[in-house]
Short mmCIF file of C-alpha atoms and ligand atoms in Angstrom, two decimals:
data_model
loop_
_atom_site.label_atom_id
_atom_site.label_comp_id
_atom_site.label_asym_id
_atom_site.label_seq_id
_atom_site.Cartn_x
_atom_site.Cartn_y
_atom_site.Cartn_z
CA MET A 14 0.00 0.00 0.00
CA ARG A 15 1.27 3.43 -0.90
CA ARG A 16 1.92 5.96 1.85
CA LYS A 17 -0.78 8.24 0.45
CA ASP A 18 -3.40 5.47 0.48
CA LEU A 19 -2.45 4.57 4.02
CA ASP A 20 -2.93 8.18 4.99
CA TYR A 21 -6.41 8.28 3.47
CA LEU A 22 -7.27 5.13 5.33
CA VAL A 23 -6.09 6.72 8.56
CA ILE A 24 -8.14 9.84 7.81
CA GLY A 25 -11.23 7.69 7.26
CA PHE A 26 -10.77 5.88 10.55
CA LEU A 27 -9.95 9.16 12.25
CA PHE A 28 -13.28 10.50 11.12
CA LEU A 29 -15.07 7.39 12.38
CA SER A 30 -13.28 7.39 15.70
CA GLY A 31 -14.11 11.08 16.13
CA LEU A 32 -17.73 10.14 15.66
CA TYR A 33 -17.27 7.30 18.16
CA VAL A 34 -15.79 9.73 20.70
CA PHE A 35 -18.73 12.07 20.20
CA VAL A 36 -21.42 9.39 20.47
CA THR A 37 -19.92 7.67 23.50
CA GLY A 38 -19.44 11.04 25.20
CA LEU A 39 -23.06 11.90 24.54
CA LEU A 40 -24.22 8.52 25.86
CA ALA A 41 -22.10 8.84 28.98
CA ASP A 42 -23.74 12.17 29.63
CA LEU A 43 -27.29 11.06 28.87
CA MET A 44 -27.08 7.96 31.00
CA GLY A 45 -25.12 9.53 33.81
CA LEU A 46 -22.20 7.10 33.39
CA ASN A 47 -19.04 8.08 35.14
CA ARG A 48 -15.82 6.97 33.48
CA PHE A 49 -17.62 5.16 30.63
CA ALA A 50 -15.05 2.61 29.37
CA TYR A 51 -16.15 2.81 25.73
CA HIS A 52 -15.60 6.55 25.81
CA SER A 53 -12.05 6.21 27.15
CA LEU A 54 -11.36 3.54 24.52
CA ALA A 55 -12.73 5.84 21.84
CA GLY A 56 -10.40 8.57 23.06
CA TYR A 57 -7.34 6.31 22.89
CA ILE A 58 -8.23 5.13 19.36
CA PHE A 59 -8.71 8.71 18.25
CA VAL A 60 -5.41 9.86 19.71
CA THR A 61 -3.53 6.90 18.16
CA LEU A 62 -4.99 7.58 14.72
CA ALA A 63 -4.27 11.29 15.05
CA ALA A 64 -0.65 10.41 15.90
CA CYS A 65 -0.46 8.16 12.79
CA HIS A 66 -1.86 10.95 10.67
CA VAL A 67 0.75 13.36 12.02
CA ILE A 68 3.57 10.86 11.36
CA LEU A 69 2.40 10.19 7.81
CA ASN A 70 2.19 13.91 7.09
CA TRP A 71 5.20 14.96 9.08
CA LYS A 72 7.00 16.54 6.15
CA ARG A 73 4.03 18.66 5.21
CA ILE A 74 3.28 19.66 8.79
CA SER A 75 6.86 20.55 9.61
CA ALA A 76 7.21 22.54 6.39
CA TYR A 77 3.98 24.34 7.10
CA ALA A 78 5.04 25.10 10.67
CA ALA A 79 8.45 26.29 9.43
CA ASN A 80 6.69 28.57 6.97
CA LEU A 81 4.59 30.06 9.67
CA LEU A 82 7.40 30.48 12.15
CA ARG A 83 10.01 31.84 9.83
CA PHE A 84 7.64 33.93 7.71
CA ARG A 85 9.05 32.36 4.58
CA SER A 86 7.32 32.99 1.31
CA LYS A 87 5.05 30.19 0.20
CA GLU A 88 7.11 29.71 -2.98
CA ARG A 89 10.25 28.79 -1.06
CA GLY A 90 8.62 26.33 1.38
CA GLU A 91 6.73 23.11 0.71
CA LYS A 92 3.24 23.69 -0.52
CA VAL A 93 0.32 23.14 1.82
CA SER A 94 -2.56 21.32 0.24
CA LYS A 95 -5.62 23.45 -0.49
CA LYS A 96 -7.69 20.64 -1.87
CA GLY A 97 -10.06 20.48 1.13
CA ILE A 98 -12.23 17.37 1.29
CA THR A 99 -11.51 15.06 -1.59
CA ARG A 100 -13.91 12.55 -3.10
CA ARG A 101 -12.01 9.87 -1.31
CA ASP A 102 -12.48 11.55 2.10
CA ALA A 103 -16.19 11.85 1.45
CA LEU A 104 -16.35 8.19 0.43
CA PHE A 105 -14.71 7.07 3.68
CA ALA A 106 -17.04 9.26 5.72
CA ALA A 107 -20.08 7.92 3.91
CA ILE A 108 -18.97 4.29 4.38
CA GLY A 109 -18.47 4.97 8.11
CA ALA A 110 -21.88 6.57 8.51
CA VAL A 111 -23.75 3.88 6.56
CA GLY A 112 -21.81 1.15 8.38
CA GLY A 113 -22.60 2.57 11.83
CA PHE A 114 -26.25 3.04 10.98
CA SER A 115 -26.61 -0.49 9.57
CA LEU A 116 -24.84 -1.97 12.57
CA SER A 117 -27.29 -0.48 15.06
CA ARG A 118 -30.35 -0.76 12.84
CA PHE A 119 -30.04 -4.20 11.26
CA ILE A 120 -27.28 -6.21 12.88
CA PHE A 121 -27.97 -5.34 16.55
CA PRO A 122 -31.59 -4.16 16.46
CA LEU A 123 -33.47 -3.12 19.60
CA GLN A 124 -34.62 -6.19 21.50
CA GLU A 125 -37.76 -4.65 22.97
CA GLY A 126 -40.79 -6.83 23.47
CA GLN A 127 -39.13 -10.00 22.15
CA VAL A 128 -39.21 -11.88 25.42
CA GLU A 129 -42.07 -14.12 26.37
CA VAL A 130 -43.64 -13.04 29.64
CA LYS A 131 -44.40 -16.60 30.84
CA GLY A 132 -46.19 -15.35 33.94
CA ASP A 133 -43.38 -13.06 35.05
CA LEU A 134 -43.73 -9.47 33.98
CA GLY A 135 -40.40 -8.78 35.71
CA ARG A 136 -38.56 -10.63 32.92
CA LEU A 137 -40.16 -8.40 30.32
CA TYR A 138 -39.28 -5.29 32.31
CA HIS A 139 -35.74 -6.53 32.80
CA GLN A 140 -35.20 -6.97 29.09
CA TRP A 141 -37.08 -3.82 28.13
CA SER A 142 -34.91 -1.79 30.48
CA SER A 143 -31.62 -3.40 29.43
CA PHE A 144 -28.91 -1.35 27.77
CA GLY A 145 -28.75 -2.92 24.31
CA MET A 146 -26.73 -1.81 21.35
CA THR A 147 -29.30 0.93 20.81
CA LEU A 148 -28.44 2.58 24.08
CA PHE A 149 -30.60 5.61 23.52
CA SER A 150 -33.66 3.64 24.55
CA GLY A 151 -32.23 3.56 28.07
CA GLY A 152 -32.77 7.16 28.95
CA ARG A 153 -33.09 10.71 27.82
CA VAL A 154 -32.60 13.53 30.26
CA ASN A 155 -35.68 15.63 30.87
CA TRP A 156 -34.62 18.52 33.07
CA GLY A 157 -38.05 20.14 33.09
CA THR A 158 -39.65 17.44 35.20
CA ARG A 159 -37.06 17.13 37.95
CA PRO A 160 -38.80 17.21 41.35
CA SER A 161 -37.36 18.60 44.56
CA GLN A 162 -34.81 16.37 46.30
CA TYR A 163 -36.29 16.95 49.74
CA LYS A 164 -39.86 16.26 50.79
CA THR A 165 -41.20 18.37 53.65
CA TYR A 166 -44.38 18.69 55.63
CA PRO A 167 -44.48 22.43 56.40
CA ASP A 168 -47.30 22.17 58.96
CA ALA A 169 -45.98 19.12 60.80
CA ARG A 170 -44.64 19.26 64.34
CA ARG A 171 -40.89 18.69 64.24
CA VAL A 172 -38.94 16.47 66.60
CA GLY A 173 -35.20 17.08 66.92
CA LEU A 174 -32.79 14.15 67.07
CA PRO A 175 -29.46 13.91 68.91
CA ASP A 176 -26.13 13.94 67.06
CA PRO A 177 -25.86 10.46 65.49
CA ALA A 178 -22.04 10.35 65.54
CA TRP A 179 -20.56 6.99 66.61
CA LYS A 180 -17.79 7.54 69.14
CA GLU A 181 -17.02 3.84 69.17
CA GLY A 182 -18.58 0.61 67.96
CA PRO A 183 -17.85 -3.02 67.12
CA PRO A 184 -15.64 -3.73 64.08
CA ILE A 185 -17.52 -3.94 60.79
CA GLY A 186 -16.39 -7.56 60.26
CA ALA A 187 -17.95 -8.63 63.54
CA VAL A 188 -21.16 -6.76 62.71
CA ILE A 189 -21.46 -8.50 59.33
CA GLU A 190 -20.90 -11.90 60.97
CA ARG A 191 -23.47 -11.17 63.66
CA ARG A 192 -26.25 -9.76 61.45
CA ARG A 193 -29.43 -11.86 61.42
CA SER A 194 -33.10 -11.18 60.80
CA VAL A 195 -34.66 -10.84 64.23
CA ARG A 196 -38.39 -11.25 64.78
CA ARG A 197 -38.65 -11.20 68.60
CA TYR A 198 -38.27 -7.99 70.54
CA ALA A 199 -38.07 -7.18 74.26
CA ASP A 200 -40.57 -4.85 75.85
CA ARG A 201 -38.15 -1.96 76.47
CA LEU A 202 -37.85 1.59 75.18
CA LEU A 203 -35.59 2.46 72.27
CA SER A 204 -33.49 5.54 72.98
CA LYS A 205 -33.66 8.71 70.90
CA LEU A 206 -29.95 8.32 70.15
CA GLU A 207 -30.52 4.82 68.79
CA LEU A 208 -33.33 6.10 66.56
CA SER A 209 -31.13 8.99 65.43
CA ARG A 210 -28.32 6.62 64.45
CA LEU A 211 -30.65 4.25 62.62
CA LEU A 212 -32.08 7.08 60.51
CA HIS A 213 -28.66 8.54 59.86
CA ALA A 214 -27.33 5.14 58.78
CA MET A 215 -30.11 4.90 56.21
CA GLN A 216 -30.22 8.37 54.66
CA GLY A 217 -28.20 10.78 56.81
CA ILE A 218 -26.10 13.41 55.03
CA THR A 219 -22.47 12.33 55.34
CA GLU A 220 -20.85 14.91 53.06
CA GLU A 221 -22.15 18.40 53.65
CA GLY A 222 -20.95 20.17 50.48
CA ARG A 223 -22.58 17.90 47.93
CA ALA A 224 -25.21 16.66 50.39
CA PHE A 225 -24.23 13.05 49.70
CA ARG A 226 -25.85 10.50 51.97
CA ALA A 227 -24.96 7.35 53.89
CA ALA A 228 -26.26 5.01 51.17
CA PRO A 229 -25.34 5.28 47.47
CA SER A 230 -27.86 6.60 44.95
CA ALA A 231 -27.81 6.54 41.13
CA GLY A 232 -26.86 10.04 40.01
CA ALA A 233 -27.12 11.16 43.68
CA LEU A 234 -30.83 11.74 43.04
CA TYR A 235 -32.07 10.09 46.27
CA PRO A 236 -35.57 8.89 45.34
CA ILE A 237 -36.24 7.12 48.67
CA GLU A 238 -38.20 8.65 51.54
CA ILE A 239 -38.27 7.21 55.04
CA TYR A 240 -41.25 7.05 57.37
CA ALA A 241 -41.26 5.67 60.89
CA VAL A 242 -44.15 4.18 62.81
CA VAL A 243 -42.98 4.99 66.32
CA ARG A 244 -44.35 2.93 69.18
CA ASP A 245 -41.90 2.89 72.08
CA VAL A 246 -39.15 5.46 71.70
CA GLU A 247 -37.95 7.45 74.70
CA GLY A 248 -39.23 11.03 74.57
CA ILE A 249 -41.11 10.66 71.29
CA GLU A 250 -44.88 10.52 71.08
CA SER A 251 -46.29 7.43 69.33
CA GLY A 252 -47.31 8.11 65.75
CA VAL A 253 -46.24 8.14 62.13
CA TYR A 254 -43.25 10.34 61.26
CA HIS A 255 -41.39 11.40 58.15
CA TYR A 256 -37.60 11.71 58.24
CA ALA A 257 -36.48 15.22 57.24
CA VAL A 258 -33.06 14.35 55.84
CA ARG A 259 -31.67 17.87 55.47
CA GLU A 260 -32.32 18.86 59.08
CA HIS A 261 -31.96 15.35 60.57
CA GLU A 262 -35.33 15.72 62.26
CA MET A 263 -38.64 13.89 62.32
CA GLU A 264 -41.91 15.40 61.11
CA GLN A 265 -45.02 14.09 62.80
CA ILE A 266 -47.65 13.16 60.22
CA LYS A 267 -50.07 11.27 62.52
CA LYS A 268 -50.44 10.88 66.28
CA GLY A 269 -51.40 7.65 68.02
CA ASP A 270 -50.74 3.95 68.25
CA PHE A 271 -50.60 2.40 64.76
CA ARG A 272 -49.49 -1.06 65.86
CA ASP A 273 -52.59 -2.80 64.47
CA GLN A 274 -52.53 -0.93 61.16
CA VAL A 275 -48.85 -1.65 60.54
CA THR A 276 -49.32 -5.33 61.43
CA ALA A 277 -52.29 -5.57 59.06
CA ALA A 278 -50.31 -3.84 56.31
CA GLY A 279 -47.44 -6.26 56.98
CA ALA A 280 -49.62 -9.24 55.91
CA MET A 281 -50.46 -9.92 59.60
CA GLN A 282 -46.88 -10.83 60.52
CA ALA A 283 -47.14 -10.10 64.26
CA PHE A 284 -43.53 -8.96 64.81
CA VAL A 285 -44.05 -6.01 62.45
CA GLY A 286 -46.21 -4.29 65.08
CA GLU A 287 -44.25 -5.55 68.11
CA SER A 288 -41.05 -3.65 67.33
CA GLN A 289 -40.32 -0.30 68.98
CA VAL A 290 -40.14 1.36 65.58
CA THR A 291 -41.06 0.21 62.09
CA PHE A 292 -39.53 1.98 59.12
CA ILE A 293 -41.28 2.24 55.79
CA LEU A 294 -39.25 3.04 52.69
CA THR A 295 -41.15 4.68 49.83
CA ALA A 296 -39.93 6.03 46.51
CA ILE A 297 -40.72 9.23 44.63
CA PHE A 298 -39.99 7.65 41.27
CA GLN A 299 -39.83 10.86 39.25
CA ARG A 300 -36.69 11.92 41.13
CA THR A 301 -34.85 9.17 39.25
CA ARG A 302 -37.11 8.89 36.19
CA TRP A 303 -36.42 12.37 34.76
CA LYS A 304 -32.86 11.22 34.17
CA TYR A 305 -32.77 7.44 33.99
CA ARG A 306 -36.19 6.72 32.42
CA LYS A 307 -36.55 2.97 31.83
CA ARG A 308 -33.83 2.11 34.33
CA THR A 309 -35.72 3.89 37.12
CA TYR A 310 -37.45 0.93 38.71
CA ARG A 311 -34.22 -1.06 38.80
CA TYR A 312 -32.26 1.74 40.42
CA VAL A 313 -34.92 2.59 42.98
CA LEU A 314 -35.18 -1.02 44.20
CA LEU A 315 -31.40 -1.40 44.31
CA GLU A 316 -31.19 1.75 46.42
CA ALA A 317 -33.83 0.48 48.82
CA GLY A 318 -31.60 -2.58 49.29
CA HIS A 319 -28.58 -0.44 50.11
CA ILE A 320 -30.53 1.55 52.65
CA ALA A 321 -32.04 -1.55 54.27
CA GLN A 322 -28.63 -3.18 54.60
CA ASN A 323 -27.26 -0.06 56.27
CA LEU A 324 -30.16 -0.27 58.70
CA TYR A 325 -29.50 -3.97 59.39
CA LEU A 326 -25.83 -3.28 60.09
CA ALA A 327 -26.47 -0.20 62.25
CA ALA A 328 -29.13 -2.09 64.23
CA THR A 329 -26.75 -5.03 64.74
CA ALA A 330 -23.94 -2.71 65.85
CA LEU A 331 -26.31 -1.09 68.35
CA GLY A 332 -27.38 -4.48 69.71
CA LEU A 333 -30.87 -4.18 68.20
CA GLY A 334 -32.88 -6.58 66.06
CA CYS A 335 -34.14 -5.87 62.54
CA CYS A 336 -36.07 -7.86 59.94
CA ALA A 337 -36.67 -6.98 56.30
CA VAL A 338 -40.28 -7.46 55.24
CA GLY A 339 -41.22 -7.68 51.59
CA ALA A 340 -44.61 -9.32 52.11
CA PHE A 341 -46.93 -6.37 52.71
CA ARG A 342 -50.15 -4.92 51.35
CA ASP A 343 -48.98 -1.99 49.30
CA GLN A 344 -52.17 0.00 49.41
CA ALA A 345 -52.56 -0.37 53.19
CA LEU A 346 -48.96 0.76 53.72
CA ASP A 347 -49.36 3.69 51.31
CA GLU A 348 -52.47 4.77 53.23
CA LEU A 349 -50.73 4.48 56.58
CA VAL A 350 -48.02 6.94 55.54
CA GLY A 351 -50.32 9.01 53.34
CA VAL A 352 -48.75 8.49 49.92
CA GLY A 353 -50.03 7.01 46.68
CA GLU A 354 -50.14 6.85 42.92
CA ASP A 355 -51.45 10.41 42.64
CA GLU A 356 -48.31 11.75 44.27
CA GLY A 357 -46.14 9.34 42.28
CA GLU A 358 -44.86 7.81 45.53
CA GLY A 359 -45.16 4.17 46.56
CA SER A 360 -44.10 1.87 49.40
CA LEU A 361 -41.13 -0.42 48.80
CA TYR A 362 -40.00 -1.95 52.05
CA LEU A 363 -41.08 -2.49 55.63
CA LEU A 364 -38.35 -2.69 58.28
CA PRO A 365 -39.20 -3.25 61.95
CA VAL A 366 -36.44 -2.63 64.51
CA GLY A 367 -36.64 -3.51 68.18
CA LYS A 368 -34.77 -4.25 71.37
CA LEU A 369 -33.30 -7.72 71.70
CA SER A 370 -35.05 -9.97 74.19
C1 LIG B 20 -36.51 -8.73 50.03
C2 LIG B 20 -36.71 -9.46 51.33
C3 LIG B 20 -37.99 -9.70 51.79
C4 LIG B 20 -38.18 -10.33 53.00
N1 LIG B 20 -39.47 -10.49 53.47
C5 LIG B 20 -39.67 -11.08 54.66
C6 LIG B 20 -40.98 -11.20 55.17
O1 LIG B 20 -41.97 -10.76 54.58
N2 LIG B 20 -41.14 -11.82 56.39
C7 LIG B 20 -40.07 -12.29 57.10
O2 LIG B 20 -40.30 -12.81 58.19
N3 LIG B 20 -38.81 -12.19 56.64
C8 LIG B 20 -38.59 -11.59 55.44
N4 LIG B 20 -37.30 -11.44 54.98
C9 LIG B 20 -36.15 -11.90 55.79
C10 LIG B 20 -35.60 -13.24 55.27
O3 LIG B 20 -36.50 -14.27 55.60
C11 LIG B 20 -34.22 -13.47 55.88
O4 LIG B 20 -33.33 -12.51 55.40
C12 LIG B 20 -33.70 -14.86 55.53
O5 LIG B 20 -34.44 -15.85 56.21
C13 LIG B 20 -32.24 -15.03 55.90
O6 LIG B 20 -32.03 -14.79 57.27
P1 LIG B 20 -30.99 -13.69 57.80
O7 LIG B 20 -31.51 -12.36 57.33
O8 LIG B 20 -31.04 -13.81 59.28
O9 LIG B 20 -29.67 -13.98 57.23
C14 LIG B 20 -37.08 -10.79 53.77
C15 LIG B 20 -35.78 -10.55 53.30
C16 LIG B 20 -35.60 -9.90 52.10
C17 LIG B 20 -34.20 -9.61 51.62
#
């Protein structure tokens, strides 16, 4: 192959890799991907090709640079091409564009709706929300519909909580080994400090500047809200409360003993109402949906898992018992905490915590 042909080939690939850099950069931005590997790869390919192009045209480039630097007349130096885009360049660009389009359109087409449901809608959702070769189906940012990151009840009575800082505690390894689901609780009061630490472990702000929280969240969008059905906590009236994350306070939504209602909502599992406090995790889906679209439901459930595990570990470290409960009546739980479809908020998890017997 002649040097000139090789150069044209490099130019063609350079054009394609530039396109690749652009598309992967755009995707990384749209899908909120940090350090997207394909984008880095695209960058390396682009830089390598650019280096090849420079090497192949070194004479021309150096002559041109010498001309510029030394103010030589154009007649004395090597001539700089003024051809612009040749037919060959255009051909390479066209081949690249058609090839890329065909690849995504015909060779790796969108897989949507091709899975048989077979009694499990989850499988269909899983496939529908998968990142395929046509990644754009995964999400498109819609800034206009981004809801507030903090829910508040302006008329609610607020209850302050003590500083949740842990001065000392058992080693994390021992806590992981000791963690179990506990369904029997002693009839003793939970302290305000214990409650404060449990809430902080789930959603407390751990980095003031960026307001990052104790549990990870896709895009730091924090779709999960926490409610607490308080029964026996020192210095706190029984009732249903909402956790005000920003202020690390509780907002009283309802007063009274809701033991029976929470047990009924928890599919009549008695321990749910016997704990000193029962946490309810809900999600405001739009907080994640405006950015992650189809991936929303996946991310929200994953985040609920992170939060629940933090609670399990904090409870274990404090010598308390916790049990995750997935079997609950959604509507009853939504009603108990006063949320629902209309507000775009729904219950995800029920987590009783109590004193060990
Ligand atoms: C998503 C999920 C849902 C659960 N739902 C219930 C439940 O409704 N009732 C219950 O008694 N335990 C429930 N559990 C607790 C499991 O039964 C428990 O984690 C399992 O038996 C293992 O025990 P361990 O947690 O002590 O390791 C649930 C756990 C998970 C992760």
